[in-house]
Amino acid sequence: SSRSHPQPPLHHPNHYCGHGCPDPPIYLSPLRGPEFWCSITYFEMDVQVGEIFKVPSSCPVVIVDGYVDPSGGDRFCLGQLSNVHRTDASERAR
């Protein structure tokens, strides 16, 4: 005598269910954006002055100004950059 075995339910994740199964779920890991969204480099007469200022992704807006207080991390202050070779033309432009 032959015995028939019941088929496992189609939705059970540990069983093969043939062509009638929906596509398995796709699990995506959360993507992280870049740590910095832009970099600012200041030049006077083709000479870089100061370090490259990297704007963190947490600051969607950055202010570039001539002041000296960069508090908050969202400001690039040209006033704090010194250049011993600064020309009068560069000083007027600043």
PDB file of C-alpha atoms in Angstrom:
ATOM      1  CA  SER A   1       0.000   0.000   0.000  1.00  0.00           C
ATOM      2  CA  SER A   2       1.267   3.505  -0.703  1.00  0.00           C
ATOM      3  CA  ARG A   3       1.038   6.272   1.824  1.00  0.00           C
ATOM      4  CA  SER A   4       0.759   9.890   0.754  1.00  0.00           C
ATOM      5  CA  HIS A   5       2.578  12.536   2.700  1.00  0.00           C
ATOM      6  CA  PRO A   6       0.870  15.911   3.164  1.00  0.00           C
ATOM      7  CA  GLN A   7       2.639  18.848   1.555  1.00  0.00           C
ATOM      8  CA  PRO A   8       4.000  21.547   3.870  1.00  0.00           C
ATOM      9  CA  PRO A   9       2.080  24.822   3.842  1.00  0.00           C
ATOM     10  CA  LEU A  10       3.175  27.175   1.048  1.00  0.00           C
ATOM     11  CA  HIS A  11       3.900  30.071   3.390  1.00  0.00           C
ATOM     12  CA  HIS A  12       6.223  28.222   5.749  1.00  0.00           C
ATOM     13  CA  PRO A  13       9.721  29.792   5.399  1.00  0.00           C
ATOM     14  CA  ASN A  14      11.671  26.560   5.981  1.00  0.00           C
ATOM     15  CA  HIS A  15      10.041  24.475   3.251  1.00  0.00           C
ATOM     16  CA  TYR A  16      10.390  24.384  -0.502  1.00  0.00           C
ATOM     17  CA  CYS A  17       7.090  25.233  -2.129  1.00  0.00           C
ATOM     18  CA  GLY A  18       7.826  25.088  -5.844  1.00  0.00           C
ATOM     19  CA  HIS A  19       6.712  27.607  -8.456  1.00  0.00           C
ATOM     20  CA  GLY A  20       3.630  28.714  -6.516  1.00  0.00           C
ATOM     21  CA  CYS A  21       5.631  30.665  -3.936  1.00  0.00           C
ATOM     22  CA  PRO A  22       5.849  34.432  -3.969  1.00  0.00           C
ATOM     23  CA  ASP A  23       9.320  35.927  -4.240  1.00  0.00           C
ATOM     24  CA  PRO A  24      11.152  35.870  -0.919  1.00  0.00           C
ATOM     25  CA  PRO A  25      11.279  39.178   0.921  1.00  0.00           C
ATOM     26  CA  ILE A  26      14.289  41.377   0.262  1.00  0.00           C
ATOM     27  CA  TYR A  27      15.966  42.689   3.381  1.00  0.00           C
ATOM     28  CA  LEU A  28      17.830  45.949   2.950  1.00  0.00           C
ATOM     29  CA  SER A  29      20.317  47.277   5.399  1.00  0.00           C
ATOM     30  CA  PRO A  30      19.942  50.980   6.163  1.00  0.00           C
ATOM     31  CA  LEU A  31      22.251  53.033   3.998  1.00  0.00           C
ATOM     32  CA  ARG A  32      24.420  55.684   5.522  1.00  0.00           C
ATOM     33  CA  GLY A  33      25.056  58.837   3.621  1.00  0.00           C
ATOM     34  CA  PRO A  34      28.454  60.450   3.395  1.00  0.00           C
ATOM     35  CA  GLU A  35      29.928  61.898   6.577  1.00  0.00           C
ATOM     36  CA  PHE A  36      30.545  65.229   4.798  1.00  0.00           C
ATOM     37  CA  TRP A  37      28.427  66.665   1.986  1.00  0.00           C
ATOM     38  CA  CYS A  38      30.935  69.268   0.753  1.00  0.00           C
ATOM     39  CA  SER A  39      34.425  70.625   1.283  1.00  0.00           C
ATOM     40  CA  ILE A  40      35.443  74.270   1.118  1.00  0.00           C
ATOM     41  CA  THR A  41      38.966  75.379   0.283  1.00  0.00           C
ATOM     42  CA  TYR A  42      39.965  79.056   0.476  1.00  0.00           C
ATOM     43  CA  PHE A  43      42.576  80.502  -1.865  1.00  0.00           C
ATOM     44  CA  GLU A  44      44.259  83.879  -2.157  1.00  0.00           C
ATOM     45  CA  MET A  45      46.027  84.488  -5.474  1.00  0.00           C
ATOM     46  CA  ASP A  46      46.305  80.734  -6.278  1.00  0.00           C
ATOM     47  CA  VAL A  47      47.667  79.889  -2.814  1.00  0.00           C
ATOM     48  CA  GLN A  48      45.577  77.782  -0.444  1.00  0.00           C
ATOM     49  CA  VAL A  49      45.096  79.487   2.905  1.00  0.00           C
ATOM     50  CA  GLY A  50      44.173  77.318   5.868  1.00  0.00           C
ATOM     51  CA  GLU A  51      42.900  73.778   5.957  1.00  0.00           C
ATOM     52  CA  ILE A  52      40.082  72.271   3.931  1.00  0.00           C
ATOM     53  CA  PHE A  53      36.777  72.840   5.736  1.00  0.00           C
ATOM     54  CA  LYS A  54      34.554  69.757   5.543  1.00  0.00           C
ATOM     55  CA  VAL A  55      30.847  70.366   6.109  1.00  0.00           C
ATOM     56  CA  PRO A  56      29.202  67.513   8.037  1.00  0.00           C
ATOM     57  CA  SER A  57      26.029  65.988   6.634  1.00  0.00           C
ATOM     58  CA  SER A  58      24.263  67.004   9.844  1.00  0.00           C
ATOM     59  CA  CYS A  59      24.564  70.669   8.724  1.00  0.00           C
ATOM     60  CA  PRO A  60      22.508  71.095   5.534  1.00  0.00           C
ATOM     61  CA  VAL A  61      23.465  74.798   5.325  1.00  0.00           C
ATOM     62  CA  VAL A  62      26.893  76.361   5.793  1.00  0.00           C
ATOM     63  CA  ILE A  63      27.672  80.048   6.193  1.00  0.00           C
ATOM     64  CA  VAL A  64      30.874  81.479   4.714  1.00  0.00           C
ATOM     65  CA  ASP A  65      31.727  84.871   6.170  1.00  0.00           C
ATOM     66  CA  GLY A  66      34.543  87.177   7.194  1.00  0.00           C
ATOM     67  CA  TYR A  67      34.034  86.811  10.937  1.00  0.00           C
ATOM     68  CA  VAL A  68      36.225  84.913  13.394  1.00  0.00           C
ATOM     69  CA  ASP A  69      33.765  82.831  15.451  1.00  0.00           C
ATOM     70  CA  PRO A  70      33.042  79.445  13.864  1.00  0.00           C
ATOM     71  CA  SER A  71      30.881  78.238  16.765  1.00  0.00           C
ATOM     72  CA  GLY A  72      28.302  75.626  15.862  1.00  0.00           C
ATOM     73  CA  GLY A  73      30.279  73.851  13.130  1.00  0.00           C
ATOM     74  CA  ASP A  74      28.121  75.278  10.329  1.00  0.00           C
ATOM     75  CA  ARG A  75      30.295  78.334   9.627  1.00  0.00           C
ATOM     76  CA  PHE A  76      33.471  78.791   7.636  1.00  0.00           C
ATOM     77  CA  CYS A  77      34.963  82.036   8.915  1.00  0.00           C
ATOM     78  CA  LEU A  78      37.558  83.649   6.689  1.00  0.00           C
ATOM     79  CA  GLY A  79      38.479  86.174   9.383  1.00  0.00           C
ATOM     80  CA  GLN A  80      40.374  83.586  11.392  1.00  0.00           C
ATOM     81  CA  LEU A  81      42.640  82.614   8.462  1.00  0.00           C
ATOM     82  CA  SER A  82      45.973  84.371   8.434  1.00  0.00           C
ATOM     83  CA  ASN A  83      48.341  84.613   5.482  1.00  0.00           C
ATOM     84  CA  VAL A  84      51.771  86.176   5.877  1.00  0.00           C
ATOM     85  CA  HIS A  85      51.910  86.620   2.082  1.00  0.00           C
ATOM     86  CA  ARG A  86      48.530  88.372   1.806  1.00  0.00           C
ATOM     87  CA  THR A  87      48.545  91.142  -0.776  1.00  0.00           C
ATOM     88  CA  ASP A  88      46.662  94.448  -0.620  1.00  0.00           C
ATOM     89  CA  ALA A  89      44.335  93.145  -3.379  1.00  0.00           C
ATOM     90  CA  SER A  90      43.505  90.068  -1.299  1.00  0.00           C
ATOM     91  CA  GLU A  91      42.914  92.205   1.782  1.00  0.00           C
ATOM     92  CA  ARG A  92      40.484  94.459  -0.109  1.00  0.00           C
ATOM     93  CA  ALA A  93      38.603  91.443  -1.499  1.00  0.00           C
ATOM     94  CA  ARG A  94      38.277  89.901   1.966  1.00  0.00           C
TER      95      ARG A  94
END
